[in-house]
CSV table of C-alpha atoms in Angstrom, one decimal:
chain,number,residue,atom,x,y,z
A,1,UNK,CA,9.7,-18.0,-11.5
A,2,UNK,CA,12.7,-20.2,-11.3
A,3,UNK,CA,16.1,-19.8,-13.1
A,4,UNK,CA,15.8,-20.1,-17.2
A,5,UNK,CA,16.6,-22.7,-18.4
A,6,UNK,CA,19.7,-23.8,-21.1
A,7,UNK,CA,18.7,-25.7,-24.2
A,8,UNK,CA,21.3,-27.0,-26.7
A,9,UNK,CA,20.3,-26.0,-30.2
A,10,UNK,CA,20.0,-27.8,-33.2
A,11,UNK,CA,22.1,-26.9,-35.7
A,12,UNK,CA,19.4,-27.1,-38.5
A,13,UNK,CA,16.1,-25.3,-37.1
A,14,UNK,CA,14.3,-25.4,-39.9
A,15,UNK,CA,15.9,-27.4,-43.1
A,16,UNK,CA,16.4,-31.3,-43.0
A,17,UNK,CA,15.9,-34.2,-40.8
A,18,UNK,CA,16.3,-33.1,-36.7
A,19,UNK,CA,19.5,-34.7,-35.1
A,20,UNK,CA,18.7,-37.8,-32.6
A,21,UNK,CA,18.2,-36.6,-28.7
A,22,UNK,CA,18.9,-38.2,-26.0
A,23,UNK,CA,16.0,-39.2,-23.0
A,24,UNK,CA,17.3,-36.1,-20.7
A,25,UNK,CA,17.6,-33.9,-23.8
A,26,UNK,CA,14.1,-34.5,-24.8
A,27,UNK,CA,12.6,-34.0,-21.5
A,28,UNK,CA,14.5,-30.7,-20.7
A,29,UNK,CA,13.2,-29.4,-24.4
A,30,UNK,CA,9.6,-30.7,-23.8
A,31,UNK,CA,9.9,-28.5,-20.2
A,32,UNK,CA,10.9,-25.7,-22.1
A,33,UNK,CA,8.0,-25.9,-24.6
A,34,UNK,CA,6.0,-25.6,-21.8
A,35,UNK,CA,7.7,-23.0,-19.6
A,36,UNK,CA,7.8,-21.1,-23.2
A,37,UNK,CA,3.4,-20.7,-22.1
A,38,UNK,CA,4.4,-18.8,-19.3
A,39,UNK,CA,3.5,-15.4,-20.8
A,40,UNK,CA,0.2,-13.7,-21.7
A,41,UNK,CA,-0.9,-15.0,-24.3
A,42,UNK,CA,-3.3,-18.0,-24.7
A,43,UNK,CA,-1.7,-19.7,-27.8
A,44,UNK,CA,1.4,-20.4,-29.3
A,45,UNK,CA,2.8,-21.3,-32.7
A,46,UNK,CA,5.3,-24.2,-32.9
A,47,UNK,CA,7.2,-22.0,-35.2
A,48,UNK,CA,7.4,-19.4,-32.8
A,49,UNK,CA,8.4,-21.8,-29.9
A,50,UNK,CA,10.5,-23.7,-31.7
A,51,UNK,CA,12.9,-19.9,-32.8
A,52,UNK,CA,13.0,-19.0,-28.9
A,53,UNK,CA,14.2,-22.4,-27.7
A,54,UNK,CA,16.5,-22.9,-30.7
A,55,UNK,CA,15.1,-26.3,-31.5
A,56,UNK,CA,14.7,-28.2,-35.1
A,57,UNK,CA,11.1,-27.5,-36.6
A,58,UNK,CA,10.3,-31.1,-36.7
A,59,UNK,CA,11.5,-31.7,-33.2
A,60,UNK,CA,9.6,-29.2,-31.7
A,61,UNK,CA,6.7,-30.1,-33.5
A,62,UNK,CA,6.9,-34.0,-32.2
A,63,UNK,CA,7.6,-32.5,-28.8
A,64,UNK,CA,4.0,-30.5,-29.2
A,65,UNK,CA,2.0,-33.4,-30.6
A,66,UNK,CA,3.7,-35.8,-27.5
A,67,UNK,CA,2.4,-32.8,-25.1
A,68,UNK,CA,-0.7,-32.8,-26.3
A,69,UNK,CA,-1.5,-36.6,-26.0
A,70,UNK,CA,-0.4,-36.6,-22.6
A,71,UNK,CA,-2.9,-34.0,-22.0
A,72,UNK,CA,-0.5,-31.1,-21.0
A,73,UNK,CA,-0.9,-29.1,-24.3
A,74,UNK,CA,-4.7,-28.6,-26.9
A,75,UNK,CA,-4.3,-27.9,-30.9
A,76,UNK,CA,-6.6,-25.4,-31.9
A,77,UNK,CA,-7.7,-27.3,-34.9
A,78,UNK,CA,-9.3,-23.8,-37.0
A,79,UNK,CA,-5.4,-22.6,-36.8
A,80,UNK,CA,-3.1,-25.3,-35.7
A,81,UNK,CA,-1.8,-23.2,-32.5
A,82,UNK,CA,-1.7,-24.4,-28.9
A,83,UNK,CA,-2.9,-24.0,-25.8
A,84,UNK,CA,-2.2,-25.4,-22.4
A,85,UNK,CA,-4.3,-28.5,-21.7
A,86,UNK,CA,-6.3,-30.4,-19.0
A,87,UNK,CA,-3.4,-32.1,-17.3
A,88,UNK,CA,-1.8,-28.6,-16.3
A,89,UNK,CA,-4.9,-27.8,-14.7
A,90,UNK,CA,-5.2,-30.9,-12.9
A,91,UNK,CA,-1.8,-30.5,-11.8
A,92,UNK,CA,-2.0,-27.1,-10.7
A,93,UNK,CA,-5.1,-28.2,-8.9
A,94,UNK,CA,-3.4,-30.5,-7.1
A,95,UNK,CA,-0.6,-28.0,-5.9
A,96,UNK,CA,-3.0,-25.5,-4.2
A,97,UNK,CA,-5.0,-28.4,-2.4
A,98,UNK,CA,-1.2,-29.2,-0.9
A,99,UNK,CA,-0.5,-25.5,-0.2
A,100,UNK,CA,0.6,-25.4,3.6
A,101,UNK,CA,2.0,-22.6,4.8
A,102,UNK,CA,3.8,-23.9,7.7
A,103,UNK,CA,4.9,-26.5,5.7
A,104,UNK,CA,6.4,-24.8,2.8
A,105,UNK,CA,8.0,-22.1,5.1
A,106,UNK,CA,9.8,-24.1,7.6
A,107,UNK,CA,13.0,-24.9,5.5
A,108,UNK,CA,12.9,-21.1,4.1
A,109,UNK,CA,12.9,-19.9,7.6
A,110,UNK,CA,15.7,-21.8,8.6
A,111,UNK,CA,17.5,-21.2,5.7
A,112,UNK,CA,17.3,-17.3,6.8
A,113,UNK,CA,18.4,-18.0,10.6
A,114,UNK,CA,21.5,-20.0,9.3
A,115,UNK,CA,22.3,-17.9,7.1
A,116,UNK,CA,22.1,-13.8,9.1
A,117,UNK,CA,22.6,-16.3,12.5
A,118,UNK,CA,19.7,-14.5,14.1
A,119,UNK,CA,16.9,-15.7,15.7
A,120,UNK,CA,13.5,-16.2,12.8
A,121,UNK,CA,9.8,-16.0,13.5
A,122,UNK,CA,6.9,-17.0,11.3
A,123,UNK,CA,4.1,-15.4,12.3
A,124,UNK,CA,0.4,-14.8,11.8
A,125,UNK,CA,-2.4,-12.6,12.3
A,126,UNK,CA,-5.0,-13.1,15.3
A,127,UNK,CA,-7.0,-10.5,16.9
A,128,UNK,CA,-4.7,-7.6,18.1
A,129,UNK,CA,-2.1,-10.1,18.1
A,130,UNK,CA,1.0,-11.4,16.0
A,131,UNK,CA,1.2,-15.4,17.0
A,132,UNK,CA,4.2,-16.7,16.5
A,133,UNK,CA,3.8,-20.2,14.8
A,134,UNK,CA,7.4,-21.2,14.0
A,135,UNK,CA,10.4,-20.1,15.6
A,136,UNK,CA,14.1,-20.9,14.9
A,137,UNK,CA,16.6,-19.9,17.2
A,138,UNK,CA,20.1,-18.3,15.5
A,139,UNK,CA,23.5,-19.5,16.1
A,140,UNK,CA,25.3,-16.4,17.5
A,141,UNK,CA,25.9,-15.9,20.9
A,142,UNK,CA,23.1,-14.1,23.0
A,143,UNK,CA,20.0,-14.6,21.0
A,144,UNK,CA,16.7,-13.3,22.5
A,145,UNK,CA,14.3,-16.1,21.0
A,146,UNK,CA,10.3,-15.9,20.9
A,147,UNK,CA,8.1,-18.9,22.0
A,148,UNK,CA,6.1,-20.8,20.0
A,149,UNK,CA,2.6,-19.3,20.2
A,150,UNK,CA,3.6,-16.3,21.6
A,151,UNK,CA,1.4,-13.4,21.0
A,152,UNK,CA,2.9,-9.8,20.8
A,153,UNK,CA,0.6,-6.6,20.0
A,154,UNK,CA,0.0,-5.3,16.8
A,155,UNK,CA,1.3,-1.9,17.6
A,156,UNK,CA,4.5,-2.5,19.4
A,157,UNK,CA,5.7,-5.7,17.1
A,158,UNK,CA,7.8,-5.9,14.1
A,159,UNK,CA,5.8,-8.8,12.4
A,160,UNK,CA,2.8,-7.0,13.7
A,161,UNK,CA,3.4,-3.9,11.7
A,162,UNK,CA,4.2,-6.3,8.5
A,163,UNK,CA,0.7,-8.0,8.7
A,164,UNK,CA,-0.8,-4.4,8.4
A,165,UNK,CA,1.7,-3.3,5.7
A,166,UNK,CA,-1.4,-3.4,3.1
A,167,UNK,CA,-4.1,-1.6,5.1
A,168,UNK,CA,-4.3,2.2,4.7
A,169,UNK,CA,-5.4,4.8,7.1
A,170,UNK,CA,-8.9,4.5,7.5
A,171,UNK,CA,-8.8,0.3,8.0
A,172,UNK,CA,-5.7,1.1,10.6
A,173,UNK,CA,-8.0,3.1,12.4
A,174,UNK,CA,-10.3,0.7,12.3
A,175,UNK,CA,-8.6,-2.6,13.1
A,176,UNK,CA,-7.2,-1.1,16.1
A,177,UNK,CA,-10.2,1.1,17.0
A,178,UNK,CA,-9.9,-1.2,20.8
A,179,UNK,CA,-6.8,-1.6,20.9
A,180,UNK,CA,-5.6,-0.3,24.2
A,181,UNK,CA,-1.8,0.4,23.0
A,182,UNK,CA,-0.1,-0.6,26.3
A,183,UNK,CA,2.9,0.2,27.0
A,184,UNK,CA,5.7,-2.6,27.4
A,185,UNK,CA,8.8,-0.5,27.0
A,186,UNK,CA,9.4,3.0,27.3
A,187,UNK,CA,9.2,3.0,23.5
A,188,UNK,CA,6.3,1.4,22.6
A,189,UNK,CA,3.8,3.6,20.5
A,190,UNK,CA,1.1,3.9,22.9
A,191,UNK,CA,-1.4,6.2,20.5
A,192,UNK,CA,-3.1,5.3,17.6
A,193,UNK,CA,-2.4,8.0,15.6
A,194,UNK,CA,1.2,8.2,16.1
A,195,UNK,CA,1.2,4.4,14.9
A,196,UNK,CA,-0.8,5.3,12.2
A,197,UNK,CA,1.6,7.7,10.8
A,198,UNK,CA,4.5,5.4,11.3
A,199,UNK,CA,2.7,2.9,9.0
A,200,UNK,CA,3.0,5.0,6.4
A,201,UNK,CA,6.8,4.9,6.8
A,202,UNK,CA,6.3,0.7,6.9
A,203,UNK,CA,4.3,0.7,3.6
A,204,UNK,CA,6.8,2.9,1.6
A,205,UNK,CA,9.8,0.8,2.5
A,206,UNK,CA,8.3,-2.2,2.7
A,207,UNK,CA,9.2,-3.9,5.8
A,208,UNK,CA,8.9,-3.0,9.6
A,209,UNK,CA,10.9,-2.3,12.7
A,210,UNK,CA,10.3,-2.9,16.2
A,211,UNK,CA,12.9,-0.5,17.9
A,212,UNK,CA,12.7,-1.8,21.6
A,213,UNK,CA,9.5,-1.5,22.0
A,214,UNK,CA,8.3,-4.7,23.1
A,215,UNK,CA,11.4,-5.5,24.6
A,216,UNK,CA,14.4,-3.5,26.0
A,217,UNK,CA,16.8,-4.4,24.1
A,218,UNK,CA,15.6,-6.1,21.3
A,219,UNK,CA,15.4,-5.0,17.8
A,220,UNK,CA,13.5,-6.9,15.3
A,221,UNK,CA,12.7,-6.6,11.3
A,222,UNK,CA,10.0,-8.0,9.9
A,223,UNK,CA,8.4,-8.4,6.0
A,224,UNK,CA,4.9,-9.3,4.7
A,225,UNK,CA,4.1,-12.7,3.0
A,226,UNK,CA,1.1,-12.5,1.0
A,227,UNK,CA,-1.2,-15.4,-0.6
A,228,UNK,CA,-2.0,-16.1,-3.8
A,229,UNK,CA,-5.2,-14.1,-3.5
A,230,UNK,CA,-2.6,-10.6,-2.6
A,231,UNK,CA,-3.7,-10.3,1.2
A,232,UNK,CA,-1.5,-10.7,3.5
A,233,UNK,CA,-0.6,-14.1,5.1
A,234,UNK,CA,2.3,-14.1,7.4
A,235,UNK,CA,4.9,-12.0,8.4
A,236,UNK,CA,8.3,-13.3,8.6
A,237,UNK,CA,10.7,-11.6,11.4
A,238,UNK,CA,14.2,-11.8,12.6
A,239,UNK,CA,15.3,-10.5,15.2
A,240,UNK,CA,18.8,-9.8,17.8
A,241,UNK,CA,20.6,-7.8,20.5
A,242,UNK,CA,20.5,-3.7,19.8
A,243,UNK,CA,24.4,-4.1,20.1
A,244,UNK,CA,24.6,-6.2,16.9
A,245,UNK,CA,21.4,-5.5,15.1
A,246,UNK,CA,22.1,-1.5,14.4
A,247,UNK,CA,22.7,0.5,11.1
A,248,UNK,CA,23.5,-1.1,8.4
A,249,UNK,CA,22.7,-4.4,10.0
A,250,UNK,CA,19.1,-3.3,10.3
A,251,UNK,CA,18.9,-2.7,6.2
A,252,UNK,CA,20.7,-6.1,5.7
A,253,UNK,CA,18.5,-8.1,8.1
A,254,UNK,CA,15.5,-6.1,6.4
A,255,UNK,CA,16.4,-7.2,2.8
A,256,UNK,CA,17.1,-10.8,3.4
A,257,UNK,CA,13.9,-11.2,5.6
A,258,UNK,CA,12.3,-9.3,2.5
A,259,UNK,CA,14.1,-12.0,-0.2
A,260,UNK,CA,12.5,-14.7,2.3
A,261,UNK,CA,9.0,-13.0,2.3
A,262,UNK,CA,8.9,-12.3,-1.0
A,263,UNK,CA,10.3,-16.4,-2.6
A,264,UNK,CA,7.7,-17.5,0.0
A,265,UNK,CA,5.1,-15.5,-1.2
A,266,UNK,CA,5.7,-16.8,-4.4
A,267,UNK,CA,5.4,-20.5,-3.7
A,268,UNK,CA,1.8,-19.7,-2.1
A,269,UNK,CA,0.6,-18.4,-5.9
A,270,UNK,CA,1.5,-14.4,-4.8
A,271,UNK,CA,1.6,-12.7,-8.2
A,272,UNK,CA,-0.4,-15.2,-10.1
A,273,UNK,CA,-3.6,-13.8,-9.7
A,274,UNK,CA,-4.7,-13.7,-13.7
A,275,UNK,CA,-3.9,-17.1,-13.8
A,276,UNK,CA,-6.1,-17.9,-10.6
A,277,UNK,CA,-8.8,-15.7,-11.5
A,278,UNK,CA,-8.5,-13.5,-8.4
């Protein structure tokens, strides 16, 4: 969760009076005592924090007694440890009334299509359908770009595949117990237990492929975003020309949709479920 960060150490930790610090100094150290509550446990010694960040004993102990007026850090008055305090609640609070995920995918998405130079979809479940919600067209020549709001089947779509990467068998069979799996190419999947059995290909590696089969060709990867409760939110896809999306290329594409899905599945909560409760 974000890069660690660097501290500069004092050269005294424990014995005589803690050197001055500047403003900057003091603020990255009093972020550090609080990253340093990132772990499992519910309470930390200011001895113990004050070893790992390499800080003087007395300045890590005025950074915890500042923390804790502000509201971001509780003494346990029975043993004198910490704990995180109201105002980290409050302010995580306030970050999951402003989740959006539109909002914070749109500048990971086109990060991703400047980057490969293929074309990026954001999509989301509805019905039988993938719904493309933003799209962002690649800079290399010849790109075969999806609408906005354009709905492709579940069974013959890369992103489709990817928003049923968590669902085994049984639920397959059952979300797409209607589904009349048309064919649009001659190599869309146009049984259900033939898709079925690819899924389980999908769910090993962990991202999806459309092989022509929504569109001649077309060839499109796609990898699951999930929420902060672990379902699946979105699926993010990109996608090119068979002549220039092929072997390797497929794997690459695959892995740097997967590095997209996965940093914004991590800014929706994904992975912080004991902390939420869920």
């Amino acid at each position: 969760m974000g890069s660690k960060m660097s501290y500069a150490t004092d050269t005294a930790p424990d014995d005589g009076p803690a050197p001055r610090e500047s403003g900057t100094q003091a603020l990255d150290r009093a972020l550090g005592v609080l990253l340093a509550f990132r772990g499992t446990d519910t309470e930390r010694k200011v001895s113990d924090v004050s070893r790992e960040l390499g800080l003087h004993k007395s300045t890590a102990s005025r950074l915890f007694r500042a923390l804790a007026d502000a509201g971001f850090l509780q003494r346990n008055e029975e043993n004198g440890n910490y704990r995180l305090g109201v105002a980290v609640f409050e302010l995580g609070a306030r970050y999951l009334a402003g989740l959006d995920l539109h909002t914070i995918a749109r500048p990971l998405v086109h990060r991703l299509a400047e980057e490969e130079g293929e074309s990026v979809n954001l999509s989301v479940l509805e019905g039988l359908d993938a719904i493309s919600i933003h799209v962002v067209q690649g800079t290399r020549n010849l790109q075969l770009v999806s609408r906005l709001g354009r709905r492709i089947p579940l069974w013959c779509s890369a992103a489709g595949k990817a928003l049923l990467i968590e669902q085994d068998d049984d639920a397959l069979r059952a979300t797409l117990a209607t589904a009349p799996f048309t064919a649009l190419t001659g190599h869309t999947i146009t049984d259900l237990d033939t898709f079925v059995a690819r899924m389980a290909t999908v769910r090993e590696q962990g991202w999806a492929l459309n092989d022509q089969e929504s569109e001649e060709g077309l060839r499109v990867v796609a990898a699951p975003v999930h929420d902060r409760h672990g379902r699946v939110a979105a699926a993010i896809s990109v996608s090119g020309p068979i002549f220039r999306v092929d072997g390797d290329r497929v794997v690459e594409l695959a892995s740097a949709a997967r590095r997209t899905a996965d940093e914004l599945s991590r800014q929706l909560g994904y992975g912080f479920g004991e902390v939420w409760g869920d």
